[in-house]
Coordinates of C-alpha atoms in Angstrom, one line a residue:
Chain A
M299 CA -78.1 -44.6 -38.3
L300 CA -76.2 -43.9 -35.0
Q301 CA -75.5 -46.9 -32.6
L302 CA -73.8 -46.2 -28.3
N303 CA -72.6 -49.2 -27.1
N304 CA -71.6 -49.5 -23.2
I305 CA -70.0 -46.1 -23.4
H306 CA -68.3 -45.3 -20.3
K307 CA -66.0 -42.0 -19.8
T308 CA -64.8 -41.1 -16.0
F309 CA -62.7 -37.9 -15.6
Y310 CA -59.6 -37.9 -13.5
P311 CA -60.0 -41.5 -12.5
N312 CA -58.1 -42.5 -9.7
T313 CA -58.2 -39.4 -7.7
P314 CA -60.5 -37.0 -5.8
D315 CA -61.5 -34.9 -8.6
E316 CA -62.9 -38.6 -10.1
R317 CA -66.0 -38.1 -11.5
R318 CA -67.9 -40.2 -13.8
A319 CA -69.7 -38.6 -16.7
L320 CA -70.7 -41.2 -18.7
Q321 CA -72.2 -44.4 -17.1
N322 CA -73.3 -47.7 -19.4
V323 CA -74.8 -45.7 -22.0
S324 CA -76.1 -47.8 -24.8
Q325 CA -78.7 -46.4 -27.2
E326 CA -79.7 -46.8 -30.8
L327 CA -81.0 -43.9 -32.9
N328 CA -83.1 -45.0 -36.4
S329 CA -82.3 -43.0 -39.6
G330 CA -84.0 -39.7 -39.5
D331 CA -84.7 -39.8 -35.6
F332 CA -84.4 -36.2 -33.7
V333 CA -83.8 -37.0 -29.9
T334 CA -83.4 -33.9 -27.5
I335 CA -81.5 -34.9 -24.0
I336 CA -82.5 -32.7 -21.2
G337 CA -80.7 -32.9 -17.5
S338 CA -79.3 -30.3 -15.1
N339 CA -74.7 -29.3 -14.8
G340 CA -72.5 -32.1 -15.2
A341 CA -75.7 -35.0 -16.2
G342 CA -73.1 -35.7 -18.3
K343 CA -75.3 -34.4 -22.0
S344 CA -71.9 -32.6 -23.8
T345 CA -69.8 -35.3 -22.7
L346 CA -72.3 -37.5 -24.6
L347 CA -72.4 -34.9 -27.4
N348 CA -68.4 -34.9 -27.6
M349 CA -68.0 -38.5 -27.5
L350 CA -70.3 -38.9 -30.9
A351 CA -68.4 -35.7 -32.2
G352 CA -65.2 -37.4 -31.8
S353 CA -63.6 -35.0 -29.7
L354 CA -63.4 -37.0 -26.6
L355 CA -62.6 -41.1 -26.8
P356 CA -64.4 -43.1 -24.4
D357 CA -62.9 -45.1 -21.9
E358 CA -64.8 -48.0 -22.8
G359 CA -67.9 -48.8 -25.3
E360 CA -67.9 -48.4 -28.9
V361 CA -69.3 -45.5 -31.4
W362 CA -71.2 -46.7 -34.2
I363 CA -72.2 -44.3 -37.4
D364 CA -74.2 -45.9 -40.2
G365 CA -73.0 -49.1 -39.9
K366 CA -69.3 -48.3 -39.3
N367 CA -67.2 -48.5 -35.9
V368 CA -66.2 -44.7 -35.5
T369 CA -64.9 -44.8 -32.1
A370 CA -61.5 -43.9 -32.9
L371 CA -62.3 -41.8 -35.6
P372 CA -60.6 -38.1 -35.2
E373 CA -62.9 -35.2 -35.1
E374 CA -62.0 -33.6 -38.2
K375 CA -61.9 -36.9 -40.2
R376 CA -65.6 -37.9 -38.5
A377 CA -66.6 -33.8 -39.1
K378 CA -67.4 -35.4 -42.7
F379 CA -70.6 -37.0 -41.9
I380 CA -71.3 -35.0 -38.9
G381 CA -72.5 -31.4 -38.8
R382 CA -72.3 -29.9 -35.2
V383 CA -74.0 -26.6 -33.9
F384 CA -72.3 -24.7 -31.0
Q385 CA -73.6 -23.1 -28.0
N386 CA -71.6 -20.1 -28.5
P387 CA -72.2 -18.2 -31.7
L388 CA -69.1 -17.3 -31.6
T389 CA -67.6 -21.1 -32.2
G390 CA -69.2 -21.9 -35.2
T391 CA -68.3 -18.8 -37.6
A392 CA -65.0 -17.3 -38.8
P393 CA -65.8 -13.1 -37.5
G394 CA -63.1 -11.7 -39.8
M395 CA -64.3 -13.5 -43.1
T396 CA -67.4 -13.1 -45.0
I397 CA -70.8 -14.9 -45.8
E398 CA -69.7 -16.7 -48.5
E399 CA -66.2 -17.5 -47.3
N400 CA -67.8 -19.4 -43.9
M401 CA -70.3 -21.4 -46.4
M402 CA -67.0 -22.0 -48.8
I403 CA -65.4 -24.0 -46.0
S404 CA -68.6 -25.4 -44.9
L405 CA -69.6 -26.8 -49.0
G406 CA -65.4 -27.9 -48.2
R407 CA -66.6 -30.7 -45.8
T408 CA -67.7 -33.2 -48.0
N409 CA -64.9 -32.7 -51.0
R410 CA -61.6 -32.3 -51.1
R411 CA -60.6 -28.5 -51.1
S412 CA -59.3 -27.0 -54.5
V413 CA -56.0 -25.0 -54.4
W414 CA -57.6 -23.5 -58.2
K415 CA -60.9 -22.9 -57.7
G416 CA -62.5 -20.2 -55.1
I417 CA -66.1 -19.1 -55.3
T418 CA -67.6 -19.2 -58.6
K419 CA -71.2 -18.0 -59.8
K420 CA -72.1 -20.7 -59.5
T421 CA -72.0 -21.7 -55.3
R422 CA -72.4 -18.0 -55.0
E423 CA -76.0 -18.9 -56.6
Q424 CA -76.6 -21.6 -54.2
F425 CA -75.4 -20.3 -51.3
R426 CA -77.9 -17.2 -51.8
E427 CA -80.5 -19.9 -52.3
H428 CA -79.8 -21.9 -49.0
L429 CA -79.4 -18.4 -47.3
S430 CA -82.9 -17.4 -48.5
T431 CA -83.9 -20.1 -46.7
L432 CA -83.6 -18.3 -43.7
E433 CA -85.6 -15.8 -44.3
I434 CA -83.4 -13.2 -42.4
G435 CA -81.9 -11.2 -45.6
L436 CA -78.5 -12.6 -45.0
E437 CA -78.8 -13.4 -49.2
N438 CA -78.2 -10.3 -49.6
R439 CA -74.9 -9.8 -47.6
L440 CA -73.0 -12.4 -49.1
N441 CA -69.8 -9.7 -48.6
S442 CA -70.3 -8.2 -45.1
K443 CA -68.1 -10.0 -42.4
V444 CA -69.3 -12.6 -40.2
G445 CA -68.2 -10.3 -36.9
L446 CA -70.3 -7.7 -38.0
L447 CA -73.4 -10.0 -37.8
S448 CA -75.6 -10.1 -34.8
G449 CA -76.0 -13.6 -32.1
G450 CA -79.2 -15.0 -34.1
E451 CA -77.9 -14.4 -37.4
R452 CA -74.9 -15.8 -36.5
Q453 CA -76.6 -18.8 -35.0
A454 CA -78.6 -19.0 -38.3
L455 CA -76.2 -19.1 -40.3
S456 CA -74.3 -21.8 -38.1
L457 CA -77.1 -23.8 -38.7
L458 CA -77.6 -23.4 -42.1
M459 CA -74.0 -24.1 -42.6
A460 CA -74.0 -27.5 -40.7
T461 CA -77.2 -29.0 -42.3
F462 CA -77.0 -27.6 -46.1
T463 CA -74.4 -30.4 -46.7
E464 CA -76.2 -33.2 -45.6
P465 CA -74.8 -34.9 -43.1
K466 CA -75.7 -37.7 -41.5
I467 CA -75.9 -36.6 -37.9
L468 CA -76.5 -33.3 -37.0
L469 CA -75.2 -32.3 -32.9
L470 CA -76.7 -29.2 -31.4
D471 CA -75.2 -28.4 -28.4
E472 CA -77.6 -25.7 -26.7
H473 CA -77.7 -24.0 -29.4
T474 CA -80.2 -21.2 -28.4
A475 CA -78.6 -20.9 -25.0
A476 CA -77.0 -17.1 -25.5
L477 CA -79.4 -16.1 -27.6
D478 CA -82.6 -13.7 -25.9
P479 CA -86.2 -15.4 -26.3
S480 CA -87.3 -13.6 -29.6
K481 CA -84.2 -15.2 -31.4
E482 CA -84.1 -18.3 -29.6
S483 CA -87.8 -19.2 -31.2
L484 CA -86.2 -18.2 -34.2
I485 CA -83.6 -20.5 -34.3
I486 CA -85.6 -23.2 -32.7
N487 CA -88.5 -22.9 -36.2
L488 CA -85.4 -22.8 -38.1
T489 CA -83.9 -25.9 -36.9
K490 CA -87.8 -27.6 -36.8
D491 CA -88.1 -26.8 -40.7
L492 CA -84.0 -27.5 -41.7
V493 CA -84.3 -31.1 -39.5
E494 CA -87.3 -31.6 -41.1
K495 CA -87.0 -30.6 -44.5
Q496 CA -83.4 -32.8 -45.2
Q497 CA -84.9 -35.7 -42.5
L498 CA -81.8 -35.4 -40.7
T499 CA -80.8 -37.8 -37.9
T500 CA -80.3 -35.0 -35.0
V501 CA -79.3 -35.1 -31.3
M502 CA -79.9 -32.2 -29.6
V503 CA -78.5 -31.1 -25.8
T504 CA -81.2 -28.2 -23.9
H505 CA -81.3 -27.1 -20.6
Q506 CA -85.2 -26.4 -21.4
M507 CA -87.8 -29.0 -20.5
D508 CA -90.4 -27.0 -23.0
Q509 CA -88.2 -26.9 -26.0
A510 CA -86.9 -30.0 -25.5
L511 CA -90.5 -31.4 -25.3
E512 CA -91.3 -29.2 -28.6
L513 CA -89.3 -30.7 -30.8
G514 CA -88.0 -34.4 -31.8
N515 CA -89.8 -37.5 -31.6
R516 CA -87.7 -38.9 -28.7
L517 CA -86.7 -37.2 -25.5
W518 CA -83.7 -38.7 -22.9
M519 CA -83.2 -37.3 -19.7
M520 CA -79.9 -37.6 -17.9
D521 CA -78.6 -37.4 -14.9
E522 CA -74.7 -38.7 -13.5
G523 CA -73.8 -39.9 -16.2
E524 CA -76.8 -42.6 -17.0
I525 CA -79.9 -41.9 -19.4
I526 CA -82.3 -42.3 -16.4
F527 CA -86.0 -41.9 -18.4
E528 CA -86.2 -41.9 -22.2
A529 CA -89.8 -41.2 -24.4
D530 CA -90.2 -42.9 -27.9
D531 CA -93.1 -40.9 -30.1
E532 CA -96.7 -41.9 -28.6
N533 CA -95.8 -41.4 -25.3
K534 CA -93.6 -37.9 -25.8
Q535 CA -96.2 -36.5 -27.4
D536 CA -98.4 -36.5 -23.8
L537 CA -95.8 -35.2 -21.7
T538 CA -95.2 -32.1 -19.7
V539 CA -92.8 -30.1 -18.1
P540 CA -94.8 -32.2 -14.1
D541 CA -94.3 -35.2 -15.9
L542 CA -90.9 -35.5 -16.2
L543 CA -89.8 -33.4 -12.8
K544 CA -92.1 -36.4 -11.7
E545 CA -90.3 -38.6 -13.6
F546 CA -87.5 -37.3 -12.3
E547 CA -88.1 -37.7 -8.5
N548 CA -89.5 -41.1 -8.9
V549 CA -86.4 -42.2 -10.4
R550 CA -83.9 -40.7 -8.4
G551 CA -85.6 -40.5 -5.1
K552 CA -84.6 -36.5 -4.9
R553 CA -85.3 -32.7 -7.4
M554 CA -84.2 -32.0 -10.2
A555 CA -80.9 -30.0 -9.2
S556 CA -81.2 -27.2 -11.8
D557 CA -82.5 -23.7 -11.0
R558 CA -81.9 -23.1 -15.0
A559 CA -84.4 -26.0 -16.0
L560 CA -87.1 -25.3 -13.1
L561 CA -87.3 -21.8 -14.4
A562 CA -87.9 -22.3 -17.9
K563 CA -91.7 -21.2 -18.8
Chain B
M138 CA -30.8 12.6 -51.3
I139 CA -32.9 11.6 -54.8
D140 CA -30.7 8.7 -55.3
A141 CA -31.7 7.4 -51.7
L142 CA -35.3 7.6 -52.7
Y143 CA -35.1 5.5 -55.6
G144 CA -33.0 2.9 -53.6
A145 CA -35.2 3.5 -51.1
I146 CA -38.4 2.3 -53.4
E147 CA -35.8 -0.6 -54.6
S148 CA -35.1 -2.0 -51.5
G149 CA -38.6 -1.7 -50.4
L150 CA -40.0 -3.5 -53.4
I151 CA -37.3 -6.2 -53.5
Y152 CA -38.7 -6.5 -48.9
A153 CA -42.2 -6.4 -50.0
I154 CA -42.0 -10.2 -50.7
M155 CA -40.7 -10.8 -47.3
A156 CA -43.6 -8.1 -45.9
L157 CA -45.8 -10.8 -47.6
G158 CA -44.3 -13.2 -46.3
V159 CA -44.6 -11.8 -42.5
Y160 CA -48.2 -10.8 -43.4
I161 CA -49.3 -14.4 -44.0
S162 CA -47.8 -15.5 -40.8
F163 CA -48.6 -12.7 -38.6
R164 CA -51.8 -11.2 -39.9
I165 CA -53.8 -14.5 -41.7
L166 CA -52.7 -17.2 -39.5
D167 CA -52.4 -15.1 -36.1
F168 CA -48.7 -16.7 -36.2
P169 CA -46.0 -14.6 -34.4
D170 CA -43.2 -16.4 -36.2
L171 CA -39.8 -15.6 -35.4
T172 CA -37.8 -18.3 -38.3
V173 CA -37.9 -15.0 -40.6
D174 CA -35.0 -14.3 -39.3
G175 CA -33.5 -17.3 -40.3
S176 CA -35.2 -18.4 -43.1
F177 CA -34.6 -14.8 -44.7
V178 CA -30.7 -15.8 -44.5
T179 CA -31.5 -19.4 -45.9
G180 CA -33.0 -18.2 -49.1
G181 CA -29.6 -15.9 -49.2
A182 CA -27.1 -18.5 -48.7
V183 CA -28.9 -20.7 -50.8
A184 CA -28.7 -18.5 -53.9
A185 CA -25.4 -16.9 -52.9
V186 CA -23.8 -20.3 -53.2
M187 CA -25.3 -22.1 -55.9
I188 CA -24.5 -18.4 -57.9
V189 CA -21.1 -18.5 -56.9
G190 CA -20.5 -21.8 -57.4
G191 CA -21.8 -21.0 -61.2
S192 CA -25.8 -22.1 -61.3
N193 CA -28.1 -20.0 -62.9
P194 CA -29.4 -16.9 -60.7
L195 CA -33.0 -17.7 -61.7
I196 CA -32.8 -20.9 -60.3
A197 CA -30.4 -20.4 -57.3
T198 CA -33.4 -18.2 -56.7
L199 CA -36.1 -20.6 -56.3
S200 CA -33.7 -23.4 -54.7
G201 CA -33.2 -20.8 -51.9
A202 CA -37.2 -19.9 -51.5
L203 CA -37.6 -23.8 -51.3
A204 CA -34.8 -24.1 -48.4
G205 CA -36.7 -21.3 -46.9
M206 CA -40.0 -23.2 -47.2
I207 CA -38.6 -26.1 -45.5
A208 CA -37.7 -24.1 -42.6
G209 CA -41.6 -23.1 -42.8
F210 CA -42.7 -26.4 -42.8
L211 CA -40.3 -27.2 -39.6
T212 CA -41.3 -24.4 -37.4
G213 CA -45.5 -25.2 -38.4
I214 CA -44.3 -29.0 -37.6
L215 CA -43.0 -28.0 -34.0
H216 CA -45.7 -25.7 -33.6
T217 CA -48.7 -28.6 -34.4
K218 CA -46.9 -32.1 -33.5
G219 CA -44.8 -31.1 -31.4
N220 CA -47.5 -28.8 -29.3
I221 CA -44.6 -25.7 -29.3
N222 CA -46.3 -22.5 -28.7
P223 CA -45.6 -20.5 -31.9
L224 CA -43.3 -17.9 -30.3
L225 CA -41.3 -21.1 -28.9
A226 CA -40.9 -23.0 -32.0
G227 CA -40.2 -19.9 -34.1
I228 CA -37.2 -18.9 -31.8
L229 CA -35.8 -22.5 -32.2
M230 CA -36.0 -22.3 -35.8
M231 CA -34.5 -19.2 -36.4
I232 CA -31.6 -20.2 -33.6
A233 CA -31.0 -23.4 -34.9
L234 CA -31.0 -22.2 -38.5
Y235 CA -27.8 -19.3 -37.8
S236 CA -25.8 -22.7 -37.4
I237 CA -27.8 -23.9 -40.8
N238 CA -26.8 -21.1 -41.9
L239 CA -23.1 -20.6 -41.4
R240 CA -22.6 -25.0 -42.9
I241 CA -24.5 -23.6 -46.0
M242 CA -22.3 -20.6 -46.5
G243 CA -19.0 -22.5 -45.0
Q244 CA -17.9 -18.7 -43.9
P245 CA -19.7 -15.7 -42.7
N246 CA -19.7 -13.6 -45.7
I247 CA -20.0 -14.3 -49.2
P248 CA -18.6 -11.7 -51.8
M249 CA -20.8 -11.9 -55.1
L250 CA -19.5 -8.6 -56.7
N251 CA -19.4 -9.1 -60.8
E252 CA -21.6 -12.5 -60.5
V253 CA -24.4 -13.2 -62.8
T254 CA -27.9 -12.6 -60.8
V255 CA -31.4 -12.3 -61.9
F256 CA -30.9 -8.4 -62.5
T257 CA -28.0 -8.6 -64.1
T258 CA -29.9 -11.2 -66.4
L259 CA -33.3 -9.2 -66.5
S260 CA -31.4 -6.4 -67.5
S261 CA -29.9 -8.1 -70.4
W262 CA -33.5 -9.0 -71.6
L263 CA -34.1 -6.0 -71.2
T264 CA -31.3 -3.6 -73.3
G265 CA -32.4 -0.1 -74.0
L266 CA -35.2 -0.3 -71.4
D267 CA -33.3 2.6 -70.0
N268 CA -33.1 4.4 -72.9
V269 CA -36.4 4.4 -73.3
L270 CA -37.8 5.2 -69.8
I271 CA -35.6 8.3 -69.9
K272 CA -37.5 10.0 -72.1
P273 CA -40.1 11.4 -70.5
F274 CA -38.1 12.7 -67.7
E275 CA -36.2 14.2 -70.6
L276 CA -39.4 15.7 -72.1
L277 CA -40.1 17.3 -68.8
G278 CA -36.6 18.9 -68.5
I279 CA -35.7 16.3 -65.5
A280 CA -33.8 14.3 -66.3
A281 CA -31.0 14.9 -63.6
Y282 CA -33.8 13.4 -61.3
A283 CA -33.9 10.4 -62.9
P284 CA -33.0 7.4 -61.3
S285 CA -29.2 6.4 -62.7
T286 CA -30.4 2.9 -64.1
F287 CA -34.3 1.5 -64.0
Y288 CA -33.5 -2.0 -64.7
V289 CA -33.6 -3.1 -61.0
L290 CA -36.6 -0.3 -60.4
T291 CA -38.2 -2.5 -63.3
S292 CA -37.7 -6.2 -62.4
M293 CA -38.3 -5.9 -59.4
F294 CA -41.8 -4.5 -60.5
I295 CA -42.7 -7.1 -62.7
I296 CA -41.9 -9.5 -60.1
I297 CA -44.0 -7.8 -57.1
L298 CA -46.3 -8.0 -59.2
I299 CA -46.6 -11.3 -60.0
V300 CA -45.7 -12.9 -56.4
K301 CA -48.8 -10.2 -55.1
K302 CA -51.0 -11.5 -58.2
L303 CA -50.4 -15.6 -57.6
L304 CA -50.9 -14.3 -53.9
D305 CA -54.0 -12.8 -54.2
F306 CA -55.4 -15.3 -56.5
F307 CA -54.5 -18.5 -54.1
L308 CA -55.6 -16.7 -51.0
R309 CA -59.7 -16.7 -52.7
T310 CA -59.2 -20.3 -53.8
E311 CA -61.0 -23.1 -51.3
A312 CA -57.6 -23.6 -50.0
G313 CA -56.8 -20.1 -49.6
I314 CA -60.3 -19.6 -47.5
T315 CA -59.6 -22.2 -45.5
L316 CA -56.2 -21.0 -44.9
R317 CA -57.4 -17.4 -44.0
A318 CA -60.4 -18.7 -42.0
T319 CA -57.6 -21.7 -39.9
G320 CA -56.2 -17.6 -38.4
D321 CA -59.6 -16.6 -37.7
N322 CA -61.0 -19.5 -36.2
Q323 CA -59.4 -23.0 -36.0
S324 CA -62.4 -24.9 -34.2
M325 CA -64.9 -23.7 -36.7
V326 CA -62.5 -25.6 -39.9
R327 CA -61.7 -28.4 -37.9
S328 CA -65.8 -28.7 -37.2
F329 CA -65.7 -28.8 -41.2
S330 CA -63.5 -31.7 -41.7
T331 CA -60.3 -30.3 -42.1
N332 CA -56.8 -31.0 -41.0
T333 CA -56.4 -27.4 -39.4
N334 CA -52.8 -28.2 -38.6
L335 CA -52.3 -29.4 -42.3
Y336 CA -52.8 -25.8 -43.1
I337 CA -51.2 -24.6 -40.3
V338 CA -48.1 -26.1 -41.9
L339 CA -48.1 -25.0 -45.4
G340 CA -48.9 -21.6 -44.4
M341 CA -46.0 -21.1 -42.8
G342 CA -43.8 -23.0 -45.4
L343 CA -45.7 -20.6 -47.6
S344 CA -44.7 -17.7 -45.9
N345 CA -41.4 -18.6 -44.9
M346 CA -40.8 -19.5 -48.8
L347 CA -41.4 -16.0 -49.7
V348 CA -39.2 -14.5 -46.6
A349 CA -36.6 -16.9 -48.0
L350 CA -37.3 -15.9 -51.8
S351 CA -36.8 -12.3 -50.5
G352 CA -33.0 -12.8 -48.8
A353 CA -32.0 -14.4 -52.0
M354 CA -33.0 -11.1 -53.9
V355 CA -31.9 -9.1 -51.1
V356 CA -28.2 -10.8 -51.5
Q357 CA -27.9 -10.2 -55.4
Y358 CA -29.0 -6.9 -54.8
N359 CA -27.1 -6.3 -52.2
G360 CA -23.9 -7.8 -53.9
F361 CA -22.7 -10.1 -50.6
A362 CA -24.5 -12.7 -48.7
D363 CA -24.1 -12.4 -44.8
V364 CA -25.1 -14.7 -42.0
N365 CA -26.3 -11.9 -40.0
L366 CA -28.3 -10.1 -42.2
G367 CA -31.4 -11.6 -41.0
V368 CA -31.5 -10.0 -37.5
G369 CA -34.0 -7.9 -36.9
M370 CA -35.8 -8.9 -40.1
I371 CA -38.9 -9.9 -38.5
I372 CA -39.6 -6.7 -37.4
I373 CA -38.9 -5.0 -40.1
G374 CA -41.6 -7.1 -41.9
L375 CA -44.3 -6.4 -39.1
A376 CA -43.2 -2.3 -39.5
S377 CA -44.2 -2.8 -43.3
V378 CA -47.4 -4.7 -42.4
I379 CA -48.3 -2.9 -39.7
I380 CA -47.5 1.0 -41.5
G381 CA -49.5 -0.4 -44.6
E382 CA -52.3 -1.2 -42.6
V383 CA -52.4 2.3 -40.7
L384 CA -52.0 3.9 -44.3
F385 CA -53.7 2.0 -47.3
G386 CA -55.6 -1.1 -45.6
K387 CA -58.8 -2.1 -46.4
D388 CA -60.8 -5.3 -45.3
K389 CA -60.5 -7.0 -48.8
I390 CA -57.5 -9.4 -49.6
V391 CA -56.2 -7.8 -52.5
R392 CA -56.2 -4.4 -51.1
M393 CA -54.8 -5.6 -47.9
T394 CA -51.7 -7.4 -49.8
L395 CA -51.4 -4.0 -52.4
A396 CA -50.8 -2.0 -48.4
V397 CA -48.2 -4.4 -47.1
V398 CA -46.4 -3.9 -50.4
L399 CA -47.0 0.0 -50.1
G400 CA -45.9 0.1 -46.8
S401 CA -42.6 -2.0 -47.0
I402 CA -42.0 1.0 -49.5
A403 CA -42.9 3.3 -46.9
Y404 CA -41.1 2.1 -44.4
R405 CA -37.8 2.1 -46.6
I406 CA -38.2 6.1 -47.2
I407 CA -39.1 6.7 -43.1
Y408 CA -35.5 4.7 -43.2
S409 CA -33.5 6.4 -45.7
L410 CA -35.2 10.0 -44.7
A411 CA -33.8 9.1 -40.7
L412 CA -30.6 8.1 -42.5
Q413 CA -30.0 11.8 -44.2
I414 CA -30.4 13.0 -40.5
D415 CA -26.8 13.7 -39.6
F416 CA -26.9 13.2 -35.8
L417 CA -27.9 9.2 -36.6
E418 CA -25.7 7.1 -37.7
A419 CA -26.6 3.2 -39.5
S420 CA -26.0 1.5 -35.8
D421 CA -29.1 3.5 -34.8
M422 CA -31.1 2.0 -37.2
K423 CA -33.0 -1.1 -35.2
L424 CA -33.7 1.2 -32.5
I425 CA -35.3 3.8 -35.2
T426 CA -37.6 0.8 -36.8
A427 CA -38.4 -0.3 -33.6
L428 CA -39.4 3.1 -32.8
I429 CA -41.7 3.3 -35.6
V430 CA -43.0 -0.2 -34.8
I431 CA -44.4 1.0 -31.8
S432 CA -45.9 4.2 -32.8
A433 CA -47.3 2.7 -36.0
L434 CA -48.9 0.7 -33.4
V435 CA -49.6 3.5 -30.8
V436 CA -50.4 6.4 -32.4
P437 CA -53.9 5.0 -34.9
N438 CA -55.2 3.6 -31.3
W439 CA -54.6 7.1 -29.8
L440 CA -55.9 9.0 -32.6
D441 CA -59.4 6.8 -32.2
K442 CA -59.7 7.2 -28.8
N443 CA -59.3 11.0 -28.8
K444 CA -61.7 11.6 -32.1
A445 CA -64.1 9.0 -30.2
K446 CA -64.1 11.7 -27.1
R447 CA -64.2 14.7 -29.5
E448 CA -67.5 13.2 -30.9
F449 CA -68.3 12.5 -27.3
K450 CA -68.0 16.4 -26.3
K451 CA -69.8 17.6 -29.2
S452 CA -73.2 15.4 -29.2
K453 CA -73.1 16.5 -25.2
K454 CA -73.0 20.1 -26.3
L455 CA -75.4 19.9 -29.4
A456 CA -77.5 18.3 -26.6
L457 CA -77.2 20.8 -24.5
K458 CA -78.1 23.2 -26.9
R459 CA -80.9 21.6 -28.0
Q460 CA -82.1 21.8 -24.3
Q461 CA -81.7 25.6 -24.2
G462 CA -83.2 26.2 -27.4
K463 CA -86.2 23.9 -26.1
E464 CA -86.5 25.8 -22.5
V465 CA -86.4 29.4 -24.4
Q466 CA -89.1 28.0 -26.6
H467 CA -91.4 26.6 -24.0
A468 CA -90.7 30.3 -21.8
S469 CA -92.1 32.0 -24.9
V470 CA -95.0 29.8 -25.2
K471 CA -96.0 30.5 -21.7

């Protein structure tokens, strides 16, 4: 489903600020795989995600999605088959528009946007049905401005909008980092449900090791632009947070730099 | 005085089309577009030249609107493809249009007296309308207060109704929703596989088409086209939008477009009232317009703040009273 071939990316090459964000990343995901990516700040997680989404071009290497080379495909074209949820709940929704209008934007991902048709009764029913799966009562507030929703509600809506048109790939960019713990577990549970129900191929970046272990069937650990450790189905199930930290020390010969990663439960 | 009022309503309705255009760029797309000063005249210039040349006034008016749309496209392209700051893209287009408008007109001023215009055409379609509409005034015994003719009012009312309805319809279609979302959160719209640049260019075209349509109507209403007709037009449009929002605005799109139209009329009424003051001259109007916009921007903010302050004080007083009441109770229990 998703293939990364020898991806390289260097920011500010040949200057004192040169930073190798990705080095020789080659990976493959099968349809229905759910990979969680952990790593400290600046490890290259977000760069990798942006590369998949098409907001960054690699210096070298290729990105293949569903048998097609999409390396040079611009972001908005690639978004046809990529759903994305951002870290900031404000990024994924339009605050000045109603819930149903936001849903309409996401529905337009797959087909051409009509100049003649607005939101019909049928699509409204469809939205209501999808929204009710979130179980936070948004289905009764179709005409509320999204700007009036709380951060957790907005993120739940973003998640739904990114998934209900069944994209080939779902990208989650630390999508719970801006939420308080109770909302965080809500969003994590929703993520689990939605991904499982639609068997979405998912790439999730997170700072929190317990999240990375809890979700998905695969795990990549990144540092300085490289994937330094990976775990698949069987060996991922037995992994614990101390295991991961030890693994990091083994590979890198140093301690994991991020306090946030350590402090996370 | 009463004639001035009807005149204000008439021109309010004509300029309302321009205000709707400004509403699209300024509010919906969040694009402070100064092209308006130029494209307003472009619409007027094209219509005037064609009418004087003997074209059908309806076709001339629509051609003017199309010319404005092209100008809007160009501003949009300058911003999206050329990466030029919106304000600067608009100013560049405005300056360029000044020369282009002079080229179109061939002279700085085109008189159009006794030409066949949209208004004369419509009044020939609606013959006898005056005789009908004057009746209620006569019945009430206030015929002296009736406007001298109903043709301009009626035809403008019909035109603005059509424009508003079409705009309301478009803004609620999928494309219209996407256009509004583009102004609200561009990166979100892009993440749902939409070429936002295209929507910005289209939106700017639509906005300037309405502005130029208004310019074409104004030229026919005034009976002449002038290359300086558009000076300060953006501020007049903005004044209408802001006054409309403050006085009549609501969240819904249908209400917002209505508010802009009413705002335009309100602006013209304020304008004509100001002109009644002996001390003020016509040349002071730009200053007055600026003052109207400033006060429409500042006063609501200021009122809100005062209201919040008053409520804060009130709740404090209430809390104090409650506390005192409790203390009294306490003492009596003891």
